[in-house]
mmCIF file of C-alpha atoms and ligand atoms in Angstrom:
data_model
loop_
_atom_site.group_PDB
_atom_site.id
_atom_site.type_symbol
_atom_site.label_atom_id
_atom_site.label_comp_id
_atom_site.label_asym_id
_atom_site.label_seq_id
_atom_site.Cartn_x
_atom_site.Cartn_y
_atom_site.Cartn_z
ATOM 1 C CA MET A 1296 46.711 -43.356 -135.803
ATOM 2 C CA THR A 1297 50.169 -43.854 -133.854
ATOM 3 C CA THR A 1298 50.871 -46.599 -131.643
ATOM 4 C CA PRO A 1299 53.169 -46.656 -129.046
ATOM 5 C CA THR A 1300 55.860 -48.463 -131.149
ATOM 6 C CA ASP A 1301 55.710 -45.849 -133.918
ATOM 7 C CA ASN A 1302 58.819 -43.959 -133.133
ATOM 8 C CA LEU A 1303 61.194 -46.912 -131.737
ATOM 9 C CA ARG A 1304 64.627 -46.616 -132.932
ATOM 10 C CA ILE A 1305 67.357 -48.867 -132.282
ATOM 11 C CA ASN A 1306 70.947 -47.905 -130.838
ATOM 12 C CA GLY A 1307 73.126 -46.510 -133.524
ATOM 13 C CA ASP A 1308 75.937 -46.036 -131.130
ATOM 14 C CA ARG A 1309 75.793 -49.836 -130.153
ATOM 15 C CA LEU A 1310 75.584 -50.733 -133.668
ATOM 16 C CA TRP A 1311 78.455 -48.885 -134.888
ATOM 17 C CA ASP A 1312 80.695 -50.334 -132.262
ATOM 18 C CA SER A 1313 79.653 -53.876 -133.062
ATOM 19 C CA LEU A 1314 80.413 -52.934 -136.644
ATOM 20 C CA MET A 1315 83.916 -51.763 -135.830
ATOM 21 C CA GLU A 1316 84.628 -54.687 -133.232
ATOM 22 C CA MET A 1317 83.974 -57.187 -135.892
ATOM 23 C CA ALA A 1318 86.168 -55.333 -138.692
ATOM 24 C CA LYS A 1319 89.006 -56.226 -135.983
ATOM 25 C CA VAL A 1320 88.582 -60.132 -137.111
ATOM 26 C CA GLY A 1321 90.619 -60.895 -140.076
ATOM 27 C CA PRO A 1322 91.722 -57.256 -141.181
ATOM 28 C CA GLY A 1323 92.675 -56.158 -144.491
ATOM 29 C CA VAL A 1324 95.840 -54.714 -145.536
ATOM 30 C CA ARG A 1325 94.166 -51.330 -146.207
ATOM 31 C CA GLY A 1326 91.603 -51.088 -143.366
ATOM 32 C CA GLY A 1327 88.988 -53.383 -144.866
ATOM 33 C CA ASN A 1328 88.660 -57.047 -144.131
ATOM 34 C CA ASN A 1329 90.195 -60.371 -145.555
ATOM 35 C CA ARG A 1330 87.691 -62.623 -143.334
ATOM 36 C CA GLN A 1331 87.070 -65.128 -146.166
ATOM 37 C CA THR A 1332 84.625 -67.966 -145.794
ATOM 38 C CA LEU A 1333 86.141 -71.276 -143.399
ATOM 39 C CA THR A 1334 89.292 -69.420 -142.759
ATOM 40 C CA ASP A 1335 90.514 -69.269 -138.851
ATOM 41 C CA ALA A 1336 89.482 -65.469 -139.327
ATOM 42 C CA ASP A 1337 85.678 -66.306 -140.011
ATOM 43 C CA ARG A 1338 85.772 -68.973 -137.302
ATOM 44 C CA GLU A 1339 86.728 -65.935 -134.879
ATOM 45 C CA GLY A 1340 84.085 -63.709 -136.371
ATOM 46 C CA ARG A 1341 81.470 -66.464 -135.939
ATOM 47 C CA LEU A 1342 82.471 -67.247 -131.989
ATOM 48 C CA LEU A 1343 82.360 -63.263 -131.582
ATOM 49 C CA PHE A 1344 78.938 -63.143 -133.174
ATOM 50 C CA GLN A 1345 77.976 -66.252 -131.712
ATOM 51 C CA ARG A 1346 78.906 -64.649 -128.085
ATOM 52 C CA TRP A 1347 77.086 -61.714 -128.770
ATOM 53 C CA CYS A 1348 73.961 -63.596 -129.435
ATOM 54 C CA GLU A 1349 74.097 -65.732 -126.202
ATOM 55 C CA ASP A 1350 74.832 -62.213 -124.377
ATOM 56 C CA ALA A 1351 71.730 -61.130 -125.898
ATOM 57 C CA GLY A 1352 69.535 -64.140 -124.531
ATOM 58 C CA MET A 1353 69.431 -65.835 -127.893
ATOM 59 C CA THR A 1354 70.086 -69.785 -128.537
ATOM 60 C CA VAL A 1355 72.448 -70.550 -131.500
ATOM 61 C CA ALA A 1356 71.866 -73.481 -133.737
ATOM 62 C CA VAL A 1357 73.996 -74.403 -136.707
ATOM 63 C CA ASP A 1358 73.248 -76.516 -139.455
ATOM 64 C CA SER A 1359 75.031 -78.893 -141.604
ATOM 65 C CA MET A 1360 76.424 -76.066 -144.131
ATOM 66 C CA GLY A 1361 77.523 -74.143 -140.923
ATOM 67 C CA THR A 1362 74.802 -71.561 -141.153
ATOM 68 C CA MET A 1363 74.127 -69.726 -137.500
ATOM 69 C CA PHE A 1364 70.484 -69.417 -136.723
ATOM 70 C CA ALA A 1365 70.226 -67.115 -133.528
ATOM 71 C CA ARG A 1366 66.543 -67.274 -131.895
ATOM 72 C CA ARG A 1367 65.011 -64.884 -130.089
ATOM 73 C CA GLU A 1368 61.697 -66.860 -128.492
ATOM 74 C CA GLY A 1369 58.428 -65.507 -129.188
ATOM 75 C CA THR A 1370 54.979 -65.686 -126.833
ATOM 76 C CA ASP A 1371 53.640 -68.342 -129.418
ATOM 77 C CA ALA A 1372 56.627 -70.692 -130.068
ATOM 78 C CA SER A 1373 54.294 -72.714 -132.498
ATOM 79 C CA LEU A 1374 54.603 -70.245 -134.857
ATOM 80 C CA ASP A 1375 57.405 -69.960 -137.616
ATOM 81 C CA PRO A 1376 59.960 -67.769 -137.155
ATOM 82 C CA VAL A 1377 60.860 -64.049 -138.713
ATOM 83 C CA MET A 1378 64.290 -64.531 -139.885
ATOM 84 C CA MET A 1379 66.935 -61.320 -140.247
ATOM 85 C CA GLY A 1380 70.121 -62.184 -141.443
ATOM 86 C CA SER A 1381 73.045 -61.787 -144.068
ATOM 87 C CA HIS A 1382 76.576 -63.021 -144.135
ATOM 88 C CA LEU A 1383 80.083 -62.421 -142.050
ATOM 89 C CA ASP A 1384 82.478 -63.668 -144.703
ATOM 90 C CA THR A 1385 84.011 -61.323 -146.579
ATOM 91 C CA GLN A 1386 85.949 -60.853 -149.827
ATOM 92 C CA PRO A 1387 89.945 -61.159 -149.779
ATOM 93 C CA THR A 1388 90.159 -57.277 -150.266
ATOM 94 C CA GLY A 1389 86.249 -56.622 -148.769
ATOM 95 C CA GLY A 1390 84.751 -54.118 -146.522
ATOM 96 C CA LYS A 1391 83.667 -53.791 -143.102
ATOM 97 C CA TYR A 1392 79.906 -53.712 -144.075
ATOM 98 C CA ASP A 1393 79.425 -55.862 -146.952
ATOM 99 C CA GLY A 1394 77.046 -58.708 -145.272
ATOM 100 C CA VAL A 1395 78.434 -57.833 -141.872
ATOM 101 C CA LEU A 1396 75.387 -54.380 -141.547
ATOM 102 C CA GLY A 1397 72.575 -57.112 -142.157
ATOM 103 C CA VAL A 1398 74.136 -59.526 -139.517
ATOM 104 C CA LEU A 1399 74.758 -57.047 -136.699
ATOM 105 C CA GLY A 1400 71.777 -54.458 -137.842
ATOM 106 C CA ALA A 1401 69.510 -57.586 -136.785
ATOM 107 C CA LEU A 1402 71.401 -58.201 -133.986
ATOM 108 C CA GLU A 1403 71.050 -54.890 -132.834
ATOM 109 C CA VAL A 1404 67.109 -54.852 -133.559
ATOM 110 C CA VAL A 1405 66.990 -57.955 -130.936
ATOM 111 C CA ARG A 1406 69.049 -55.852 -128.631
ATOM 112 C CA SER A 1407 66.881 -53.057 -128.665
ATOM 113 C CA LEU A 1408 63.802 -55.130 -128.450
ATOM 114 C CA ASN A 1409 65.507 -56.407 -125.062
ATOM 115 C CA ASP A 1410 65.960 -53.082 -123.969
ATOM 116 C CA LEU A 1411 62.462 -51.894 -124.361
ATOM 117 C CA GLY A 1412 60.970 -54.913 -123.186
ATOM 118 C CA ILE A 1413 58.970 -55.916 -126.149
ATOM 119 C CA ARG A 1414 57.887 -59.220 -126.909
ATOM 120 C CA THR A 1415 56.771 -60.599 -130.155
ATOM 121 C CA ARG A 1416 54.327 -63.388 -131.016
ATOM 122 C CA ARG A 1417 56.609 -64.973 -133.436
ATOM 123 C CA PRO A 1418 60.385 -65.957 -132.624
ATOM 124 C CA ILE A 1419 62.672 -63.692 -134.210
ATOM 125 C CA GLU A 1420 66.109 -65.630 -135.778
ATOM 126 C CA VAL A 1421 69.415 -63.781 -136.650
ATOM 127 C CA VAL A 1422 71.052 -65.556 -139.351
ATOM 128 C CA ASN A 1423 74.495 -65.794 -140.699
ATOM 129 C CA TRP A 1424 74.669 -67.802 -143.747
ATOM 130 C CA THR A 1425 77.845 -69.265 -144.745
ATOM 131 C CA ASN A 1426 79.975 -68.570 -147.715
ATOM 132 C CA GLU A 1427 77.939 -65.728 -149.295
ATOM 133 C CA GLU A 1428 80.745 -64.162 -151.251
ATOM 134 C CA GLY A 1429 81.675 -67.365 -153.598
ATOM 135 C CA THR A 1430 85.178 -66.208 -153.505
ATOM 136 C CA ARG A 1431 87.170 -68.906 -151.747
ATOM 137 C CA PHE A 1432 84.544 -71.499 -153.070
ATOM 138 C CA VAL A 1433 82.288 -71.024 -155.928
ATOM 139 C CA PRO A 1434 79.227 -70.565 -156.179
ATOM 140 C CA ALA A 1435 78.392 -67.504 -154.418
ATOM 141 C CA MET A 1436 75.496 -67.732 -151.611
ATOM 142 C CA VAL A 1437 76.170 -71.447 -151.832
ATOM 143 C CA ALA A 1438 74.610 -72.251 -148.255
ATOM 144 C CA SER A 1439 71.376 -70.188 -148.710
ATOM 145 C CA GLY A 1440 71.152 -72.049 -151.954
ATOM 146 C CA VAL A 1441 71.353 -75.595 -150.399
ATOM 147 C CA PHE A 1442 68.817 -74.346 -147.686
ATOM 148 C CA ALA A 1443 66.434 -73.049 -150.573
ATOM 149 C CA GLY A 1444 67.114 -76.402 -152.565
ATOM 150 C CA ARG A 1445 68.951 -75.232 -155.254
ATOM 151 C CA TYR A 1446 72.418 -76.916 -154.677
ATOM 152 C CA ASP A 1447 72.715 -80.559 -153.540
ATOM 153 C CA GLU A 1448 74.821 -80.223 -149.936
ATOM 154 C CA ALA A 1449 77.030 -82.916 -150.845
ATOM 155 C CA TRP A 1450 77.968 -81.236 -153.964
ATOM 156 C CA ALA A 1451 78.511 -77.931 -152.201
ATOM 157 C CA LYS A 1452 80.794 -79.697 -149.651
ATOM 158 C CA SER A 1453 82.894 -80.932 -152.266
ATOM 159 C CA ARG A 1454 83.562 -77.558 -153.942
ATOM 160 C CA THR A 1455 87.660 -77.034 -153.636
ATOM 161 C CA ASP A 1456 89.482 -73.482 -153.035
ATOM 162 C CA ALA A 1457 92.662 -72.817 -154.986
ATOM 163 C CA GLU A 1458 94.434 -74.961 -152.925
ATOM 164 C CA GLY A 1459 92.343 -77.786 -153.253
ATOM 165 C CA LYS A 1460 90.932 -77.808 -149.881
ATOM 166 C CA ARG A 1461 87.121 -78.853 -149.817
ATOM 167 C CA LEU A 1462 84.198 -76.963 -148.470
ATOM 168 C CA GLY A 1463 83.003 -79.588 -146.429
ATOM 169 C CA ASP A 1464 86.604 -80.213 -144.513
ATOM 170 C CA GLU A 1465 87.080 -76.806 -143.878
ATOM 171 C CA LEU A 1466 83.797 -76.621 -142.205
ATOM 172 C CA LYS A 1467 84.950 -79.481 -140.268
ATOM 173 C CA ARG A 1468 87.914 -78.014 -139.306
ATOM 174 C CA ILE A 1469 86.533 -74.841 -138.214
ATOM 175 C CA GLY A 1470 84.030 -76.875 -135.834
ATOM 176 C CA PHE A 1471 80.998 -75.361 -137.661
ATOM 177 C CA GLU A 1472 79.390 -78.437 -139.202
ATOM 178 C CA GLY A 1473 76.208 -78.035 -137.286
ATOM 179 C CA PRO A 1474 74.133 -81.128 -136.413
ATOM 180 C CA GLU A 1475 70.827 -79.722 -137.943
ATOM 181 C CA PRO A 1476 70.032 -81.021 -141.472
ATOM 182 C CA VAL A 1477 69.929 -78.152 -143.881
ATOM 183 C CA GLY A 1478 66.546 -76.770 -144.949
ATOM 184 C CA GLN A 1479 64.505 -78.141 -142.388
ATOM 185 C CA ARG A 1480 64.333 -75.151 -140.405
ATOM 186 C CA LYS A 1481 60.758 -73.424 -140.947
ATOM 187 C CA LEU A 1482 60.607 -69.421 -141.490
ATOM 188 C CA HIS A 1483 57.707 -67.514 -142.086
ATOM 189 C CA ALA A 1484 59.648 -64.488 -143.797
ATOM 190 C CA MET A 1485 63.197 -63.226 -144.082
ATOM 191 C CA LEU A 1486 64.280 -59.605 -144.452
ATOM 192 C CA GLU A 1487 68.079 -58.730 -145.241
ATOM 193 C CA LEU A 1488 69.736 -55.108 -144.678
ATOM 194 C CA HIS A 1489 72.629 -54.472 -146.781
ATOM 195 C CA ILE A 1490 74.588 -51.731 -148.096
ATOM 196 C CA GLU A 1491 73.483 -51.165 -151.739
ATOM 197 C CA GLN A 1492 77.056 -51.518 -153.367
ATOM 198 C CA GLY A 1493 76.244 -49.120 -155.808
ATOM 199 C CA PRO A 1494 76.067 -45.324 -156.388
ATOM 200 C CA ILE A 1495 72.236 -44.653 -156.784
ATOM 201 C CA LEU A 1496 71.161 -43.861 -153.053
ATOM 202 C CA GLU A 1497 74.090 -41.470 -152.093
ATOM 203 C CA ASP A 1498 73.850 -39.702 -155.376
ATOM 204 C CA GLU A 1499 70.159 -38.814 -155.035
ATOM 205 C CA GLY A 1500 70.675 -37.998 -151.125
ATOM 206 C CA ILE A 1501 68.162 -40.994 -150.464
ATOM 207 C CA ASP A 1502 68.193 -42.636 -146.848
ATOM 208 C CA ILE A 1503 66.693 -46.367 -147.804
ATOM 209 C CA GLY A 1504 66.606 -48.331 -150.747
ATOM 210 C CA VAL A 1505 63.492 -50.457 -151.063
ATOM 211 C CA VAL A 1506 64.765 -53.333 -153.085
ATOM 212 C CA THR A 1507 62.284 -54.974 -155.302
ATOM 213 C CA HIS A 1508 64.027 -57.060 -157.013
ATOM 214 C CA GLY A 1509 67.381 -58.655 -157.479
ATOM 215 C CA GLN A 1510 69.161 -58.861 -160.851
ATOM 216 C CA GLY A 1511 70.150 -62.317 -162.425
ATOM 217 C CA LEU A 1512 73.576 -63.693 -162.553
ATOM 218 C CA LYS A 1513 75.525 -66.375 -164.607
ATOM 219 C CA TRP A 1514 79.137 -67.034 -164.020
ATOM 220 C CA LEU A 1515 80.906 -69.150 -166.399
ATOM 221 C CA GLN A 1516 84.322 -70.818 -165.670
ATOM 222 C CA ILE A 1517 86.284 -70.819 -168.945
ATOM 223 C CA THR A 1518 89.799 -72.811 -169.319
ATOM 224 C CA LEU A 1519 91.763 -71.904 -172.193
ATOM 225 C CA THR A 1520 94.701 -74.513 -173.215
ATOM 226 C CA GLY A 1521 97.542 -73.553 -175.377
ATOM 227 C CA LYS A 1522 101.315 -74.529 -175.533
ATOM 228 C CA GLU A 1523 103.990 -73.422 -173.092
ATOM 229 C CA ALA A 1524 106.947 -72.107 -175.091
ATOM 230 C CA HIS A 1525 109.936 -69.430 -175.066
ATOM 231 C CA THR A 1526 108.650 -66.105 -175.312
ATOM 232 C CA GLY A 1527 111.915 -64.678 -176.907
ATOM 233 C CA SER A 1528 112.913 -67.827 -179.357
ATOM 234 C CA THR A 1529 109.148 -68.986 -180.410
ATOM 235 C CA PRO A 1530 108.056 -67.184 -183.748
ATOM 236 C CA MET A 1531 104.798 -65.527 -183.635
ATOM 237 C CA PRO A 1532 103.169 -68.179 -186.054
ATOM 238 C CA LYS A 1533 104.220 -70.858 -184.075
ATOM 239 C CA ARG A 1534 102.685 -69.533 -180.661
ATOM 240 C CA ILE A 1535 99.444 -70.979 -179.429
ATOM 241 C CA ASN A 1536 98.879 -68.558 -176.639
ATOM 242 C CA ALA A 1537 96.164 -69.013 -174.306
ATOM 243 C CA GLY A 1538 96.842 -65.568 -172.602
ATOM 244 C CA LEU A 1539 96.032 -63.943 -175.724
ATOM 245 C CA GLY A 1540 92.946 -65.840 -176.204
ATOM 246 C CA ALA A 1541 91.632 -64.890 -172.372
ATOM 247 C CA ALA A 1542 92.532 -61.166 -173.503
ATOM 248 C CA ARG A 1543 90.267 -61.506 -176.591
ATOM 249 C CA ILE A 1544 87.350 -62.937 -174.447
ATOM 250 C CA VAL A 1545 87.494 -60.355 -171.750
ATOM 251 C CA GLN A 1546 87.176 -57.935 -174.437
ATOM 252 C CA LEU A 1547 84.300 -59.305 -176.190
ATOM 253 C CA VAL A 1548 82.631 -60.098 -172.535
ATOM 254 C CA ASP A 1549 82.906 -56.063 -172.155
ATOM 255 C CA GLU A 1550 81.544 -55.564 -175.640
ATOM 256 C CA VAL A 1551 78.552 -57.956 -175.279
ATOM 257 C CA ALA A 1552 77.531 -56.157 -171.713
ATOM 258 C CA TRP A 1553 77.972 -52.645 -173.710
ATOM 259 C CA SER A 1554 75.576 -54.118 -176.103
ATOM 260 C CA HIS A 1555 72.651 -54.181 -173.520
ATOM 261 C CA ALA A 1556 73.648 -50.859 -172.074
ATOM 262 C CA PRO A 1557 72.412 -49.462 -169.646
ATOM 263 C CA LEU A 1558 71.456 -52.241 -167.129
ATOM 264 C CA ALA A 1559 73.900 -55.083 -168.338
ATOM 265 C CA VAL A 1560 76.984 -55.907 -166.592
ATOM 266 C CA GLY A 1561 79.982 -58.000 -167.501
ATOM 267 C CA ALA A 1562 83.422 -58.602 -166.541
ATOM 268 C CA VAL A 1563 86.240 -61.141 -165.444
ATOM 269 C CA GLY A 1564 86.903 -60.649 -161.954
ATOM 270 C CA HIS A 1565 88.806 -63.972 -161.577
ATOM 271 C CA MET A 1566 91.996 -65.295 -163.785
ATOM 272 C CA GLU A 1567 94.712 -67.666 -163.120
ATOM 273 C CA VAL A 1568 97.602 -68.040 -165.502
ATOM 274 C CA TYR A 1569 99.931 -71.051 -165.910
ATOM 275 C CA PRO A 1570 102.929 -71.243 -165.617
ATOM 276 C CA ASN A 1571 102.840 -67.517 -164.970
ATOM 277 C CA SER A 1572 106.466 -67.179 -165.643
ATOM 278 C CA ARG A 1573 107.908 -63.846 -167.351
ATOM 279 C CA ASN A 1574 109.409 -65.707 -170.409
ATOM 280 C CA ILE A 1575 106.991 -68.612 -171.075
ATOM 281 C CA ILE A 1576 103.737 -68.129 -173.282
ATOM 282 C CA GLN A 1577 100.948 -68.949 -171.053
ATOM 283 C CA GLY A 1578 99.966 -72.570 -171.451
ATOM 284 C CA LYS A 1579 97.032 -72.440 -169.771
ATOM 285 C CA VAL A 1580 94.584 -69.523 -168.600
ATOM 286 C CA VAL A 1581 91.517 -70.256 -166.224
ATOM 287 C CA PHE A 1582 89.072 -67.635 -165.702
ATOM 288 C CA THR A 1583 85.303 -66.752 -164.466
ATOM 289 C CA VAL A 1584 83.020 -64.593 -166.742
ATOM 290 C CA ASP A 1585 80.581 -62.583 -164.536
ATOM 291 C CA ILE A 1586 77.415 -61.246 -166.379
ATOM 292 C CA ARG A 1587 74.098 -60.024 -165.006
ATOM 293 C CA HIS A 1588 70.769 -58.022 -165.958
ATOM 294 C CA PRO A 1589 67.595 -57.854 -164.391
ATOM 295 C CA ASP A 1590 65.816 -59.924 -167.579
ATOM 296 C CA LYS A 1591 66.631 -63.185 -167.734
ATOM 297 C CA ALA A 1592 66.229 -63.166 -171.750
ATOM 298 C CA VAL A 1593 68.980 -60.549 -171.869
ATOM 299 C CA ILE A 1594 71.318 -62.978 -169.653
ATOM 300 C CA ALA A 1595 70.688 -65.635 -171.871
ATOM 301 C CA ASP A 1596 71.602 -63.508 -175.299
ATOM 302 C CA MET A 1597 75.037 -62.514 -173.687
ATOM 303 C CA ASP A 1598 75.499 -66.023 -172.494
ATOM 304 C CA ALA A 1599 75.014 -67.326 -176.016
ATOM 305 C CA ARG A 1600 77.043 -64.531 -177.738
ATOM 306 C CA ILE A 1601 79.944 -65.136 -175.270
ATOM 307 C CA ARG A 1602 79.975 -68.923 -175.696
ATOM 308 C CA ALA A 1603 79.738 -68.713 -179.681
ATOM 309 C CA GLY A 1604 82.575 -65.514 -179.619
ATOM 310 C CA ALA A 1605 85.177 -67.618 -177.100
ATOM 311 C CA ALA A 1606 84.662 -70.734 -179.483
ATOM 312 C CA LYS A 1607 85.794 -68.553 -182.298
ATOM 313 C CA ILE A 1608 88.515 -66.882 -180.656
ATOM 314 C CA ALA A 1609 89.945 -70.485 -179.531
ATOM 315 C CA GLU A 1610 89.497 -71.974 -182.903
ATOM 316 C CA ASP A 1611 91.555 -68.940 -184.530
ATOM 317 C CA LEU A 1612 94.144 -69.211 -181.990
ATOM 318 C CA LYS A 1613 94.109 -73.231 -181.951
ATOM 319 C CA LEU A 1614 93.493 -73.289 -178.248
ATOM 320 C CA GLY A 1615 91.465 -75.999 -176.263
ATOM 321 C CA MET A 1616 88.419 -74.300 -174.629
ATOM 322 C CA GLU A 1617 86.221 -75.632 -171.815
ATOM 323 C CA ILE A 1618 83.313 -73.719 -170.285
ATOM 324 C CA GLU A 1619 81.823 -74.746 -167.148
ATOM 325 C CA GLU A 1620 78.896 -73.085 -165.709
ATOM 326 C CA VAL A 1621 79.493 -72.367 -162.018
ATOM 327 C CA GLY A 1622 76.797 -70.024 -160.598
ATOM 328 C CA ALA A 1623 73.590 -68.818 -162.121
ATOM 329 C CA PHE A 1624 70.493 -67.486 -160.572
ATOM 330 C CA ASP A 1625 67.185 -65.443 -162.342
ATOM 331 C CA PRO A 1626 65.988 -62.306 -161.415
ATOM 332 C CA VAL A 1627 63.910 -62.285 -158.229
ATOM 333 C CA ALA A 1628 61.274 -60.387 -157.467
ATOM 334 C CA PHE A 1629 61.003 -59.875 -153.576
ATOM 335 C CA ASP A 1630 57.657 -59.672 -151.481
ATOM 336 C CA GLU A 1631 55.137 -57.069 -151.852
ATOM 337 C CA THR A 1632 53.952 -57.294 -148.193
ATOM 338 C CA LEU A 1633 57.097 -56.860 -146.808
ATOM 339 C CA LEU A 1634 57.656 -54.224 -149.403
ATOM 340 C CA SER A 1635 55.106 -52.074 -148.227
ATOM 341 C CA ARG A 1636 56.165 -52.456 -144.312
ATOM 342 C CA ILE A 1637 59.526 -51.058 -145.593
ATOM 343 C CA ARG A 1638 58.212 -48.274 -147.024
ATOM 344 C CA ASP A 1639 55.492 -47.546 -144.258
ATOM 345 C CA ALA A 1640 58.519 -47.807 -141.648
ATOM 346 C CA ALA A 1641 60.951 -45.234 -143.626
ATOM 347 C CA ASP A 1642 57.795 -42.744 -144.356
ATOM 348 C CA ARG A 1643 56.875 -43.372 -140.486
ATOM 349 C CA LEU A 1644 60.448 -42.702 -139.477
ATOM 350 C CA GLY A 1645 60.960 -39.690 -141.703
ATOM 351 C CA TYR A 1646 63.635 -41.189 -143.650
ATOM 352 C CA SER A 1647 63.737 -40.695 -147.738
ATOM 353 C CA ARG A 1648 63.294 -44.023 -149.480
ATOM 354 C CA ARG A 1649 63.221 -45.165 -153.250
ATOM 355 C CA ASP A 1650 62.544 -48.376 -155.195
ATOM 356 C CA ILE A 1651 65.759 -50.044 -156.272
ATOM 357 C CA VAL A 1652 67.066 -53.015 -157.948
ATOM 358 C CA SER A 1653 69.952 -54.889 -156.298
ATOM 359 C CA GLY A 1654 72.755 -55.368 -158.768
ATOM 360 C CA ALA A 1655 74.945 -57.636 -156.282
ATOM 361 C CA GLY A 1656 73.591 -61.093 -155.381
ATOM 362 C CA HIS A 1657 72.630 -61.543 -151.825
ATOM 363 C CA ASP A 1658 71.114 -64.924 -149.921
ATOM 364 C CA ALA A 1659 67.892 -63.119 -149.705
ATOM 365 C CA CYS A 1660 67.829 -64.137 -153.607
ATOM 366 C CA TRP A 1661 67.891 -67.865 -152.567
ATOM 367 C CA ILE A 1662 65.706 -67.553 -149.259
ATOM 368 C CA ASN A 1663 63.169 -65.505 -151.594
ATOM 369 C CA ARG A 1664 62.118 -69.161 -153.261
ATOM 370 C CA VAL A 1665 61.097 -70.629 -149.927
ATOM 371 C CA ALA A 1666 59.729 -67.530 -148.042
ATOM 372 C CA PRO A 1667 58.295 -64.022 -148.239
ATOM 373 C CA THR A 1668 61.802 -62.427 -148.444
ATOM 374 C CA ALA A 1669 62.656 -58.567 -149.048
ATOM 375 C CA MET A 1670 65.763 -56.194 -148.609
ATOM 376 C CA ILE A 1671 66.631 -53.073 -147.257
ATOM 377 C CA PHE A 1672 69.641 -51.091 -148.804
ATOM 378 C CA CYS A 1673 71.439 -47.914 -147.006
ATOM 379 C CA PRO A 1674 73.955 -46.036 -149.119
ATOM 380 C CA CYS A 1675 77.672 -46.619 -149.264
ATOM 381 C CA VAL A 1676 80.355 -43.784 -149.887
ATOM 382 C CA ASP A 1677 80.916 -43.500 -154.082
ATOM 383 C CA GLY A 1678 78.899 -46.692 -154.283
ATOM 384 C CA LEU A 1679 82.210 -48.511 -153.642
ATOM 385 C CA SER A 1680 82.331 -52.034 -152.649
ATOM 386 C CA HIS A 1681 84.399 -55.217 -152.641
ATOM 387 C CA ASN A 1682 87.120 -52.961 -151.847
ATOM 388 C CA GLU A 1683 88.934 -51.987 -148.614
ATOM 389 C CA ASP A 1684 87.820 -48.357 -148.976
ATOM 390 C CA GLU A 1685 84.250 -49.441 -148.766
ATOM 391 C CA GLU A 1686 82.384 -46.730 -146.270
ATOM 392 C CA ILE A 1687 79.067 -45.907 -144.748
ATOM 393 C CA SER A 1688 78.096 -43.450 -142.221
ATOM 394 C CA LYS A 1689 76.749 -44.178 -138.908
ATOM 395 C CA ALA A 1690 73.451 -42.242 -139.863
ATOM 396 C CA TRP A 1691 73.025 -44.338 -142.689
ATOM 397 C CA ALA A 1692 73.541 -47.497 -140.899
ATOM 398 C CA THR A 1693 71.287 -46.431 -138.115
ATOM 399 C CA ALA A 1694 68.456 -45.664 -140.391
ATOM 400 C CA GLY A 1695 68.722 -49.200 -142.384
ATOM 401 C CA ALA A 1696 68.345 -50.805 -138.836
ATOM 402 C CA ASP A 1697 65.544 -48.711 -137.671
ATOM 403 C CA VAL A 1698 63.571 -49.539 -140.705
ATOM 404 C CA LEU A 1699 64.365 -52.964 -140.318
ATOM 405 C CA LEU A 1700 63.013 -52.865 -136.937
ATOM 406 C CA HIS A 1701 59.913 -51.802 -137.602
ATOM 407 C CA ALA A 1702 59.117 -54.081 -140.691
ATOM 408 C CA ALA A 1703 60.417 -56.990 -138.525
ATOM 409 C CA LEU A 1704 58.089 -55.713 -135.536
ATOM 410 C CA GLU A 1705 55.532 -55.828 -138.101
ATOM 411 C CA THR A 1706 55.996 -58.871 -139.213
ATOM 412 C CA ALA A 1707 56.598 -60.968 -136.366
ATOM 413 C CA GLU A 1708 53.479 -59.061 -134.439
ATOM 414 C CA VAL A 1709 54.181 -57.205 -131.392
ATOM 415 C CA VAL A 1710 52.531 -58.217 -127.990
ATOM 416 C CA GLY A 1711 51.071 -56.021 -125.238
HETATM 417 O O1 HGY B 3295 78.445 -61.571 -156.389
HETATM 418 C C1 HGY B 3295 77.687 -60.938 -155.432
HETATM 419 O O2 HGY B 3295 77.063 -60.273 -156.064
HETATM 420 C C2 HGY B 3295 77.666 -61.071 -154.204
HETATM 421 O O3 HGY B 3295 78.670 -60.272 -153.505
HETATM 422 N N1 HGY B 3295 78.186 -62.480 -153.667
HETATM 423 MN MN1 MN B 3296 77.037 -59.342 -149.294
HETATM 424 MN MN1 MN B 3297 79.571 -59.219 -151.227
#
């Protein structure tokens, strides 16, 4: 039985134009973006988003972690809203779509409902979560983590960037420390549209990823302390080389991940070496191990083996070592009711689909703790992300936002 709303579609051209407009804010050096959280570029992007939301008739609230909630009223204000959102902050060499598609795709859903004159019983809220990327300030997904009760707000605001600036101070500086207490805002459900950031959908020629699970993650920050000395005149046996220790631990992380092939992943993305002079043996190295897997027990095994192996390497090389867990979340299973709405929407709209597990972490992984949550993926070219060459097609973006429209309408309940 078909209904009047069965074949509704968003305006793909308008969505694409908004993506390209936002991409001009905090440009990268190779066509992507460097709009890191709580920078002036992030502030500019937030203000543009806020103006667009207000132009679409929404009211924008900001909580004390800077997360933005743009609200479209429903016919029954007593009901908890359906949230749709993601993040506008990017990696330092990020793409134009990671996170941004989820925020602007949700805005396009609202713009389309306005065009179509469709009202919903439940309010709808479009959300921009602060600091999803966790690059400038560790951990990732920190604002959604505070909202879900995983992190203490004061602790989150105490996190510092490489220049020692505090997250809380930067939030104030850009004028986005909002009055609303974090986590008090109620929600009925949350949907997040995101690019896959992996190769599966494109390789299989599939339009829509129905994200059933998010894999678990652990970030270990390791500090190795050796002794700075002349690279020319210090005999090899006398060297206490922190850089050598870091290199051996990077190799260890790779071996441990491969030992749990094909699903485990492990790498070191962040590394600071001191004093970083060509002719001084590295006295200190600070780096972050990133390990992930859909099974919590495998993450625990990788964690234990890396800690033990790193301790042996440090002992062999006479290095001091500190390990701090700076990020972790368990694998998540998303909400089955929302997942079936996403599958039905893709089928109704004629889009191919497949269930998929998310390799990357997302705000939805934390919000899943406090309300029914699910994600929709669209393909990305060569599965590439966290790279300025990240690319998607307008057709992929449109399909993802079309499915988001229908899943949101079913959840927010169309009136009349
Ligand atoms: O690290 C992640 O998975 C996400 O991109 N913050
Ligand atoms: Mn993202
Ligand atoms: Mn990302």
